XYZ file of C-alpha atoms in Angstrom:
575
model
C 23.199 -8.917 1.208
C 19.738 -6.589 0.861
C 17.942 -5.663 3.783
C 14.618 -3.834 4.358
C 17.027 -0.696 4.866
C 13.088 1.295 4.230
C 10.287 -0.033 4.440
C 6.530 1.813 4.175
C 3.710 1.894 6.551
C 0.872 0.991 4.540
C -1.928 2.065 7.261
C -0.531 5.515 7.489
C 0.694 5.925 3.217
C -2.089 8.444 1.547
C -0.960 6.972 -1.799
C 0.115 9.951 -2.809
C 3.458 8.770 -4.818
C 5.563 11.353 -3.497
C 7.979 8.801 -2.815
C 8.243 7.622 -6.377
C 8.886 11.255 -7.635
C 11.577 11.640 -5.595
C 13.244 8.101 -5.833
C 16.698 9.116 -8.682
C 16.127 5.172 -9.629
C 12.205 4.836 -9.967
C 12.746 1.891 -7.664
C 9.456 2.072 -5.675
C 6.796 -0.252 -7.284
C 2.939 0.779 -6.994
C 1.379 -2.654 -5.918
C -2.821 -1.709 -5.762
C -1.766 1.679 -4.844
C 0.646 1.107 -2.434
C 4.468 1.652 -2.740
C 6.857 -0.984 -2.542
C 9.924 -0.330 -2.175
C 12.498 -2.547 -4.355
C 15.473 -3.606 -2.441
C 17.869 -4.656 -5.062
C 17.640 -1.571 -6.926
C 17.360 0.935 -3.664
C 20.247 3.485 -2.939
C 19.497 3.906 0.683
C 19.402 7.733 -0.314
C 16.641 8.493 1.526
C 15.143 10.817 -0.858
C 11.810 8.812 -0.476
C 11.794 9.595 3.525
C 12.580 13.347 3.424
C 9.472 13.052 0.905
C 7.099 11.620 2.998
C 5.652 14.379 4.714
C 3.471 11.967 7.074
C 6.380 9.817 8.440
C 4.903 6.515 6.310
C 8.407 5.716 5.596
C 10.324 3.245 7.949
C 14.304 3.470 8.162
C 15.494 -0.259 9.580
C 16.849 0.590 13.477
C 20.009 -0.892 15.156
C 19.134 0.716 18.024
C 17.783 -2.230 19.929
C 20.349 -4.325 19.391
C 23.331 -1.679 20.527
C 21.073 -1.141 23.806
C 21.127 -4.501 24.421
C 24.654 -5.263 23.760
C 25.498 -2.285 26.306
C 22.783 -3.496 28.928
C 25.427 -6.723 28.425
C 28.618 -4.940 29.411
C 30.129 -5.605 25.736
C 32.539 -3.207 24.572
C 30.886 -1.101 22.270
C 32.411 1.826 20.250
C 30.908 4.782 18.783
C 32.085 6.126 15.281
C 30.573 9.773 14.507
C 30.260 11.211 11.239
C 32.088 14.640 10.851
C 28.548 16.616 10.170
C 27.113 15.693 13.884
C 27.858 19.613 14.763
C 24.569 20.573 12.329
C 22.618 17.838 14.117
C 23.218 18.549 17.671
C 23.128 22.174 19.956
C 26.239 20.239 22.281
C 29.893 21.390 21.777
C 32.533 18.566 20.971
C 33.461 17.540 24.205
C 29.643 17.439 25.404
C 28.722 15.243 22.472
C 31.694 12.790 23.564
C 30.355 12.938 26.920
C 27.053 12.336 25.794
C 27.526 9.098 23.812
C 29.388 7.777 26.638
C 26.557 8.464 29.441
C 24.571 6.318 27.107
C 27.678 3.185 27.713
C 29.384 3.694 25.254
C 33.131 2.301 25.652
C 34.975 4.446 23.063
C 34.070 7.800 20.628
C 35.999 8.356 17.687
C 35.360 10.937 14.952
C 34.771 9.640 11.354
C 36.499 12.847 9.959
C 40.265 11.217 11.327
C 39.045 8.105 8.886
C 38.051 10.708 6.356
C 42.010 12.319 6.640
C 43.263 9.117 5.950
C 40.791 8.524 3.206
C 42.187 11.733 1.006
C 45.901 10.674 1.506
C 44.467 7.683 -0.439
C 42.847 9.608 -2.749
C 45.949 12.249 -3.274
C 48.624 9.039 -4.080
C 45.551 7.175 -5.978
C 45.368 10.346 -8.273
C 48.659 10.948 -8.876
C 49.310 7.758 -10.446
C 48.762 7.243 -13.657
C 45.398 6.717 -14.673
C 44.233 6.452 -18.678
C 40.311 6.626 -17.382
C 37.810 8.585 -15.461
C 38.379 8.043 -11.421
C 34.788 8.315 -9.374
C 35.034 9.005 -5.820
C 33.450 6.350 -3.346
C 33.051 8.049 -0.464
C 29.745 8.037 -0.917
C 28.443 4.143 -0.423
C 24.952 5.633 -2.184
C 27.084 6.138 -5.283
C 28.835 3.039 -4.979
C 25.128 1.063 -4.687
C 24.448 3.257 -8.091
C 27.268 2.642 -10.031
C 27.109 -0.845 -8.751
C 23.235 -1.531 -9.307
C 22.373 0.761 -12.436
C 25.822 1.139 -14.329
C 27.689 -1.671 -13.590
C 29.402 -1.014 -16.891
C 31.361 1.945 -14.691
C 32.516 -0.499 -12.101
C 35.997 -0.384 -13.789
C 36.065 3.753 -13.034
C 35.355 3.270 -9.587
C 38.460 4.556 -7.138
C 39.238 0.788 -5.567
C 39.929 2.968 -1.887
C 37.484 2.557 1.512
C 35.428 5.183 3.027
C 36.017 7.682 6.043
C 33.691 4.997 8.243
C 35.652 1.482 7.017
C 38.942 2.937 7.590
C 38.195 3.992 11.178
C 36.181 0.785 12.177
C 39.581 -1.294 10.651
C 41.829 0.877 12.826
C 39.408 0.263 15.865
C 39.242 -3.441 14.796
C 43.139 -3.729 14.822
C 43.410 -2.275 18.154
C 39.958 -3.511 19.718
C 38.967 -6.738 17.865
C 36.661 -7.865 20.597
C 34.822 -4.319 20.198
C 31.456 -4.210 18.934
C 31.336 -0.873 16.310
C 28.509 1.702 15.828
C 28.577 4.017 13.249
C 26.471 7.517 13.897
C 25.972 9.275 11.254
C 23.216 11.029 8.283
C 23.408 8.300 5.669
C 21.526 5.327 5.819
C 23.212 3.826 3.010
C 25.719 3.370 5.176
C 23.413 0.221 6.259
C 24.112 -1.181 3.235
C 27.738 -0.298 2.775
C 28.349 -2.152 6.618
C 27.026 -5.160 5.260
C 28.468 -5.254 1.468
C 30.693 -8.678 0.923
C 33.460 -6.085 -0.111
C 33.289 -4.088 3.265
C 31.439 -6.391 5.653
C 32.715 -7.383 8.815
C 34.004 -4.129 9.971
C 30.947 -2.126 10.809
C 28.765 -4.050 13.279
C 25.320 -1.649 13.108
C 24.690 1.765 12.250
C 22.112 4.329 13.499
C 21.684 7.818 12.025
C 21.443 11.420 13.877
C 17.731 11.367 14.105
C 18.052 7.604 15.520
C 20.069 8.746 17.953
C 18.526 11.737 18.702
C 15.308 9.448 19.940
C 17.633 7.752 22.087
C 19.219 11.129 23.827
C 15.425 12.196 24.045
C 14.036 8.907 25.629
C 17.102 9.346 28.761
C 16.398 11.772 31.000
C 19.694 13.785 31.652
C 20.779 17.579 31.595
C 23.340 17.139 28.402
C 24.065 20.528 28.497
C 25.698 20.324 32.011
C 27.830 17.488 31.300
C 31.373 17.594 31.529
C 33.157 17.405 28.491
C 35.541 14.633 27.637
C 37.706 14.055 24.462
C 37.344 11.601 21.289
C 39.786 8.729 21.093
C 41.049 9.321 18.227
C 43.913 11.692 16.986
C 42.939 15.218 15.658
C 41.433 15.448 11.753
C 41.558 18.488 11.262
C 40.802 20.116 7.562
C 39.262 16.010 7.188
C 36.457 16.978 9.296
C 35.150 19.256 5.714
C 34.432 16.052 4.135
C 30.641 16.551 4.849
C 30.786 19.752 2.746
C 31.049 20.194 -0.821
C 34.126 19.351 -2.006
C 35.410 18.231 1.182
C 37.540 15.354 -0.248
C 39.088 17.377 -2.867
C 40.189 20.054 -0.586
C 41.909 17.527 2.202
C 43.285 15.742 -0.791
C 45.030 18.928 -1.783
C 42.733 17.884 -5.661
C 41.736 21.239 -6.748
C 38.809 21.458 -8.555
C 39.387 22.709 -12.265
C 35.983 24.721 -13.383
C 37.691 25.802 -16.720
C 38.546 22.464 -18.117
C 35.656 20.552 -16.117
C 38.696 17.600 -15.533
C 38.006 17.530 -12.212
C 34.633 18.084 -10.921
C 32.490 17.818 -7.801
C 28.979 16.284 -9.173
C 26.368 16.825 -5.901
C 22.477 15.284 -6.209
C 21.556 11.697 -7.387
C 19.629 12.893 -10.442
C 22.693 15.270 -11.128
C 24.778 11.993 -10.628
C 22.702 9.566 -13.087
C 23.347 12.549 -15.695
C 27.432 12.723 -15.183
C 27.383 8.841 -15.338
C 25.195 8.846 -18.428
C 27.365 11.166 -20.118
C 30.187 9.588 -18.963
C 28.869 6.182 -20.422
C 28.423 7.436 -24.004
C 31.336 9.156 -24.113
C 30.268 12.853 -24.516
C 32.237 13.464 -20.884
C 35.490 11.980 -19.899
C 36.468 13.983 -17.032
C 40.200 12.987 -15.055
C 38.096 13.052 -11.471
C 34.814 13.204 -10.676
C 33.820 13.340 -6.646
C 30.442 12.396 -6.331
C 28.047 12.855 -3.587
C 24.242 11.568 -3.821
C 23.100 14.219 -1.530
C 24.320 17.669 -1.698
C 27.264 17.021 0.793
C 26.560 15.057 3.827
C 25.459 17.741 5.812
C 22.261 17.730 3.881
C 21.951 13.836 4.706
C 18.288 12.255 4.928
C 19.551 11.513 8.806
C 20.151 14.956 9.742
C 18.603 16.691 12.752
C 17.820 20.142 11.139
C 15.877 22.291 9.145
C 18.863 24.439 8.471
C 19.489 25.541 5.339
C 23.051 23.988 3.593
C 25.486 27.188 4.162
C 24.145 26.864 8.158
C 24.768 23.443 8.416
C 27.799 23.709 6.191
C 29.032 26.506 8.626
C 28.459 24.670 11.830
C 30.938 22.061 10.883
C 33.400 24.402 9.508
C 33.576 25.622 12.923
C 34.847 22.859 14.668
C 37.558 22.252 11.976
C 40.333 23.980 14.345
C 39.414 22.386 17.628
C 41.732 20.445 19.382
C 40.200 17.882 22.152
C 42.127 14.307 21.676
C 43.485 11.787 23.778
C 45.893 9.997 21.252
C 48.005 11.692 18.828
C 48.909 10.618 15.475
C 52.224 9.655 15.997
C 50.720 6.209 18.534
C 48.410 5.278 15.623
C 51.808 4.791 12.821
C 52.395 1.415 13.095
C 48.879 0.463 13.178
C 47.970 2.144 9.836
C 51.483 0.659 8.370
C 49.574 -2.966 8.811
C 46.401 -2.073 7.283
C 45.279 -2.100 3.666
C 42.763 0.634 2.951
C 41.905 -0.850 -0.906
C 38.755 -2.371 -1.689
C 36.951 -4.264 -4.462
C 33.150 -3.727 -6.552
C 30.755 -5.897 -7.336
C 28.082 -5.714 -10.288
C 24.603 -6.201 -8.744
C 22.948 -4.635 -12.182
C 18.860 -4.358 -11.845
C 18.036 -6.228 -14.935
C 14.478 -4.687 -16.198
C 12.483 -6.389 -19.896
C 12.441 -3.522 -22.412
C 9.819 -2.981 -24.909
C 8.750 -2.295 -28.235
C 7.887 1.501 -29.277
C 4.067 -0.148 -30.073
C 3.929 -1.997 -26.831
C 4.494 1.212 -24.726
C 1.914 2.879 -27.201
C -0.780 0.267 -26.662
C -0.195 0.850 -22.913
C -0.627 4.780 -23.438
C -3.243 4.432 -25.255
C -5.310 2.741 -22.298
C -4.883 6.246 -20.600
C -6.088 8.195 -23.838
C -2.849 8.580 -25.120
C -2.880 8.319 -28.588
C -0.522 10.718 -30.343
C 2.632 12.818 -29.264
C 0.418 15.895 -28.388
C -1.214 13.473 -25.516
C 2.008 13.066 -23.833
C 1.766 15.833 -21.314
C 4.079 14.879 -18.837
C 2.904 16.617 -15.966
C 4.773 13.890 -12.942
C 2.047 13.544 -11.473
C 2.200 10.079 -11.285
C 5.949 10.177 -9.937
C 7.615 9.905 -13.612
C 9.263 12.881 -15.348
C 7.197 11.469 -19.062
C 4.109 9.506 -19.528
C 6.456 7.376 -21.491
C 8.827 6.413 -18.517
C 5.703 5.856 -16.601
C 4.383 3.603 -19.480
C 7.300 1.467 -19.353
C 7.443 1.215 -15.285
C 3.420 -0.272 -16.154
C 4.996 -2.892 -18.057
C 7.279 -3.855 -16.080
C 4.989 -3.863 -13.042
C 6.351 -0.960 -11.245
C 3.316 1.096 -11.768
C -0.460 1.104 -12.765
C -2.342 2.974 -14.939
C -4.544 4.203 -12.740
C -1.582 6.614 -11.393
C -2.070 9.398 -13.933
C -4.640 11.934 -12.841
C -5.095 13.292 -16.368
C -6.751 9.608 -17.087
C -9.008 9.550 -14.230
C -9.618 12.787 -13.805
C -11.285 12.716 -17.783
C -13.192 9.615 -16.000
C -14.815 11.778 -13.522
C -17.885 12.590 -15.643
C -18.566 9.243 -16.408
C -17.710 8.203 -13.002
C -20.788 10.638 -11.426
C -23.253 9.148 -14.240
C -23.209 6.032 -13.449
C -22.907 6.350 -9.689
C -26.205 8.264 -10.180
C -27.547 5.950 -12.811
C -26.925 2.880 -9.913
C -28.375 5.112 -7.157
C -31.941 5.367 -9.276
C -31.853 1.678 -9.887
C -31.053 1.058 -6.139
C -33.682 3.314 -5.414
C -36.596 1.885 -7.717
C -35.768 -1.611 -6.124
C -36.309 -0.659 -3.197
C -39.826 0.768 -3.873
C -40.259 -2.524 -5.566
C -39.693 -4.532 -2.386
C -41.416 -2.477 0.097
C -44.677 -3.105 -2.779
C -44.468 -6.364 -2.490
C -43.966 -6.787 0.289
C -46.814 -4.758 1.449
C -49.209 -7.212 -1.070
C -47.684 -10.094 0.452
C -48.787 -9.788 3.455
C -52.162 -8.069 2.426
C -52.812 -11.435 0.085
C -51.954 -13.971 2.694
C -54.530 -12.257 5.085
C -56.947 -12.463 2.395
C -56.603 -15.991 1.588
C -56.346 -17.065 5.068
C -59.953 -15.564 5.554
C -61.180 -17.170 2.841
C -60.030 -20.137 3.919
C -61.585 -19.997 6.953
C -65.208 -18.901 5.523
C -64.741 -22.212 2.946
C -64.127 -24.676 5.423
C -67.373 -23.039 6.953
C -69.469 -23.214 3.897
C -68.161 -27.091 3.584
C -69.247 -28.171 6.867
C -72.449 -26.753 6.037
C -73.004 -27.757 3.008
C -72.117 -31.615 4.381
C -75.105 -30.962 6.440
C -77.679 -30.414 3.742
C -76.418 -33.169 1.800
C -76.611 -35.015 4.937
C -80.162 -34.421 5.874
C -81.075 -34.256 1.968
C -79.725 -37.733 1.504
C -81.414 -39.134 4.678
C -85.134 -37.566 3.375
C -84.901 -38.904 -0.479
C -83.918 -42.336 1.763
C -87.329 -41.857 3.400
C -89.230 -41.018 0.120
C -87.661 -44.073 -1.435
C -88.370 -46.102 1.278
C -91.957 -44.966 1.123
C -92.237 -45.150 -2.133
C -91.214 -48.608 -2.167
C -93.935 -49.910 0.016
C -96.232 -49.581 -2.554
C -94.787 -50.678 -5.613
C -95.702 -54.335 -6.649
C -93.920 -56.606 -8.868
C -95.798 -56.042 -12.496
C -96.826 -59.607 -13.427
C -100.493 -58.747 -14.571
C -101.335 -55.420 -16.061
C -104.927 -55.906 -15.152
C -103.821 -55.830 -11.307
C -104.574 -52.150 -9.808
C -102.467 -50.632 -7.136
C -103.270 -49.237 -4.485
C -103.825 -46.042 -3.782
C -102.299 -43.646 -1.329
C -103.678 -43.078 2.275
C -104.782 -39.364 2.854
C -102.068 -39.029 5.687
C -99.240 -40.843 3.760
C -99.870 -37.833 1.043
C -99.799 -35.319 3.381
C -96.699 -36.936 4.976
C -95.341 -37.074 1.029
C -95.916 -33.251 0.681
C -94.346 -32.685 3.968
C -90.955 -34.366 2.723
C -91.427 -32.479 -0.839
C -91.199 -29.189 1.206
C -88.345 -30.024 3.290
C -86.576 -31.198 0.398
C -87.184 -28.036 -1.848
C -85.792 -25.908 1.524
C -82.889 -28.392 1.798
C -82.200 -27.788 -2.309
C -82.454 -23.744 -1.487
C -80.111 -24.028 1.149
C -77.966 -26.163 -0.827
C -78.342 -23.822 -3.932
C -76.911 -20.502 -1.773
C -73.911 -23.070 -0.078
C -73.363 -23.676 -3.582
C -73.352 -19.600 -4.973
C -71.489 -18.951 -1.786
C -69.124 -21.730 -2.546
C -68.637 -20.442 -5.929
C -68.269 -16.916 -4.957
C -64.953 -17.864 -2.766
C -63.911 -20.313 -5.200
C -63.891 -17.189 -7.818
C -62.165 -15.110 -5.048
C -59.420 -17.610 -4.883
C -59.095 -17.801 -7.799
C -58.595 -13.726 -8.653
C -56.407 -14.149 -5.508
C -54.069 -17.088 -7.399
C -54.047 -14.942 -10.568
C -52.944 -11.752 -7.802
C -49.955 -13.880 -6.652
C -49.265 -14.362 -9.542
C -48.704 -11.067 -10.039
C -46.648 -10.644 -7.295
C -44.576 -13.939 -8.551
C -44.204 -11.369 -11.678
C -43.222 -8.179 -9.299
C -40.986 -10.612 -7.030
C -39.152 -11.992 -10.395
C -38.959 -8.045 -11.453
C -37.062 -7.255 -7.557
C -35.299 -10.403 -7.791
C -33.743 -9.483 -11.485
C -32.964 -5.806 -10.152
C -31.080 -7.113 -6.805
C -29.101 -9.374 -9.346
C -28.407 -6.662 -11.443
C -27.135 -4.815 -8.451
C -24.722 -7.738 -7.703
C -23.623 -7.871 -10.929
C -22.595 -4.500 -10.641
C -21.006 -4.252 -7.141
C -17.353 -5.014 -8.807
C -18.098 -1.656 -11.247
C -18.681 0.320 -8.228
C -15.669 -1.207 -6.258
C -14.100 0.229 -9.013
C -15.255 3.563 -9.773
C -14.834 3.945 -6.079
C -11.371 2.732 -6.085
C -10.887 5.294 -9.404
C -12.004 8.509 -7.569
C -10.601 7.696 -4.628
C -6.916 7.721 -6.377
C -8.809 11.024 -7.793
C -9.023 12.515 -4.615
C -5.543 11.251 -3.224
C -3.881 13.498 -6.227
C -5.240 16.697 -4.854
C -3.996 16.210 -1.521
């Protein structure tokens, strides 16, 4: 079953792929810059969260739903992991105490789980065995074995961790008990919900979890009084957290000479030992594996200790005695249980790729020849060539190496600058015409106005010009005669109808000067217009010039989008 056992904060992530350098599997994916974190391939290490130096990284929280089934009055039992003494300033008794101020019904210790775990381990071992045994104590090396060499399923040691053994003995005795494990591993999440180991573990919380929880109730812990674990005393089991804790409460010793038995620490240190063990150049008889560098160093601790502190602090309590059952009540109970368990191959299936196909790849990040491939990690992948391959199969983007962008920067800066100038003369263009615009309109709209004058006027004098040549006609007319005999004289003009003649000859040569200068004038704002159409025209010209720029502009708003997007991953891989 996956769960989001992490999950990332994208608001708070500075895209800074920490995360991915430190993931063992490379199974964070880079999604537009943001991780992703790939559930079917995850560990639940926790080598990502330790990494995050800004607390973008999300562990899943049980804490909620134990609250509530205490605020219920279910019986609910705590199981702590043997390393809580690195985690926590309170003695043994205190730390009982404490868990049970918080309602919890019963506190057992891991490390008794753990003691039954190596007398497991000591009869599994001393069988005989034609093949390489691999501890799975660790549930982060079963989820690796399981997801990214599930070839080595068949070299896994078939026997249940320190935490299912003790929640099957409290299931035996309490079935109606709800069971918590406390501990520094969240892989333990997925272990407690595995088809192989399920039903056992009911939710798990780690030290710093649980440390939230202590810090959100207000009580003096220090003055409590102590009480004792229900469970019946580990002793040397409660090592397991340290380096080669198993082996020693086993009674395996550890052969450095022949390198048959070995205690591998460190997922990268892990992958190695399983690669070598999958070609064949290493066949060790015994191989206990941790993922971290003994449990004490878990991604759930509550320290900033270094390992021989924290290692030391749990050594400590290895000889104190402070139990309420003794081994002898739990015999029958652990007669009736089976401790074995089963695998399952959940192997992350990823495309592979030509040699030319990761080439063309590298070469879209100026990678052309052997002498390109740098491998500085800055993009989270020990070689450009892993990081290649991750691009084709969609776990990364080429935009992650900084070598790339940071040859882009150049080019970058020219054409931010060469957009700026353009941005800049557009502007200037605008505000122009703009400016004429409005200028021109005022313009015409005056002429306008002193047109429509000129027309009304010059209506008038071809009014009062029509109306005189009416009179002259009219005049005229009277004496005209109908020319039937040539030899007939007319009649000649009265003395006042002459004068009256003249009169109308000198109105009507004023009327034609008027009409004349209405005419020029006419003409001279007729040939204004008209330099003012050819102006607007011009501005039609300028607008068209703006109008291409601005669409220009548009056309490159994606390339800026992008060479913002480029130097801001730039900037990001300086932080």
């Amino acid at each position: 079953m996956i769960i989001a056992l992490i999950s990332t904060d994208h608001n708070n992530c500075r895209k800074c792929y920490a995360c991915v350098r430190a993931c063992p599997v490379k199974t964070i994916a880079i999604k537009r810059g943001l991780p992703e974190i790939i559930e079917a391939g995850c560990l639940g290490c926790g080598q990502c969260v330790l990494a995050c130096s800004i607390g973008a990284k999300i562990v899943h929280d049980d804490s909620p739903v134990i609250q509530k089934w205490l605020s219920e009055g279910m019986k609910v039992v705590a199981l702590v992991a043997p390393s809580y003494p690195a985690s926590f300033h309170l003695n043994s008794g205190q730390f009982v105490a404490a868990l049970r101020h918080l309602g919890f019904s019963g506190v057992h210790e891991v490390a008794y789980g753990a003691g039954i775990c190596a007398g497991e381990y000591s009869k599994y071992f001393s069988g005989q065995h034609a093949k390489t045994i691999l501890s799975t104590a660790c549930p982060a090396v079963v989820q690796l074995v399981e997801k990214h060499f599930s070839n080595l399923i068949q070299y896994l040691a078939p026997i249940d961790s320190p935490m299912i053994i003790q929640a099957k003995i409290i299931k035996a005795v309490q079935p109606d008990a709800k069971v918590v494990f406390i501990g520094p591993c969240f892989s333990k999440n997925y272990e407690s919900k595995d088809l192989n180991t399920g039903g056992y573990v009911d939710a798990v919380i780690n030290f710093r979890q649980l440390g939230h929880w202590f810090d959100s109730t207000e009580i003096a812990w220090q003055e409590l009084a102590e009480q004792s674990w229900d469970n019946p005393q580990p002793d040397l089991a409660r090592t397991f957290p340290i380096s080669g804790g198993l082996l020693k409460t086993s009674g395996i010793l550890e052969d450095v000479t022949s390198m048959e038995i070995v205690v591998v620490e460190g997922a990268r240190r892990c992958i190695e030992v399983l690669k070598a063990i999958d070609s064949g150049d290493f066949t060790p008889k015994f191989v206990d594996m941790l993922v971290c560098e003994g449990c004490v160093m878990g991604p759930g601790m509550v320290s900033d200790k270094p390992y021989m502190v924290r290692a030391h602090q749990v050594a400590k309590t290895v000889q104190q005695s402070n139990h309420s059952v003794c081994h002898q009540e739990m015999r029958q109970v652990l007669q009736e249980l089976d401790f074995t368990r089963t695998f399952q191959a959940k192997p992350v299936l990823k495309k592979t790729y030509t040699d030319e196909q990761v080439w063309q790849t590298l070469r879209e990040t100026g990678k052309h020849n052997i002498r390109d491939l740098i491998n500085c990690s800055a993009c989270g992948y020990d070689t450009c060539w892993e990081k290649a391959v991750a691009c084709l199969q969609g776990m990364a983007e080429k935009e992650m190496c900084l070598p790339f962008l940071l040859r882009q920067v150049p080019a970058l800066t020219s054409s931010l600058m060469d957009m700026s100038s353009k941005l800049m003369l557009s502007m200037e263009s605008i505000n122009f015409s703009t400016l004429t615009l409005k200028g021109t309109t005022s313009k015409i709209n005056s002429r306008n106005q002193h047109l429509e004058a000129l027309m009304k006027e010059t209506n008038t004098i071809a009014k009062d010009t029509l109306e005189l040549a009416n009179k002259v006609l009219l005049m005229v007319s009277q004496y005209q005669f109908p020319i039937t005999d040539k030899q007939v004289p007319q009649l000649p003009l009265a003395p006042s109808d002459i004068e009256e003649i003249r009169n109308i000859a000198a109105q009507s040569k004023l009327q034609s000067e008027k009409a004349t200068k209405a005419f020029e004038d006419i003409a001279s704002v007729l040939t204004r217009l008209r330099e003012d159409s050819v102006m607007i025209l011009e501005q039609e010209k300028a607008i068209k010039v703006v109008t291409s720029s601005l669409e220009q502009i548009v056309a490159t708003y994606d390339q800026l989008l992008n060479i913002g997007a480029a130097m801001a991953s730039i900037g990001r891989n300086y932080v």
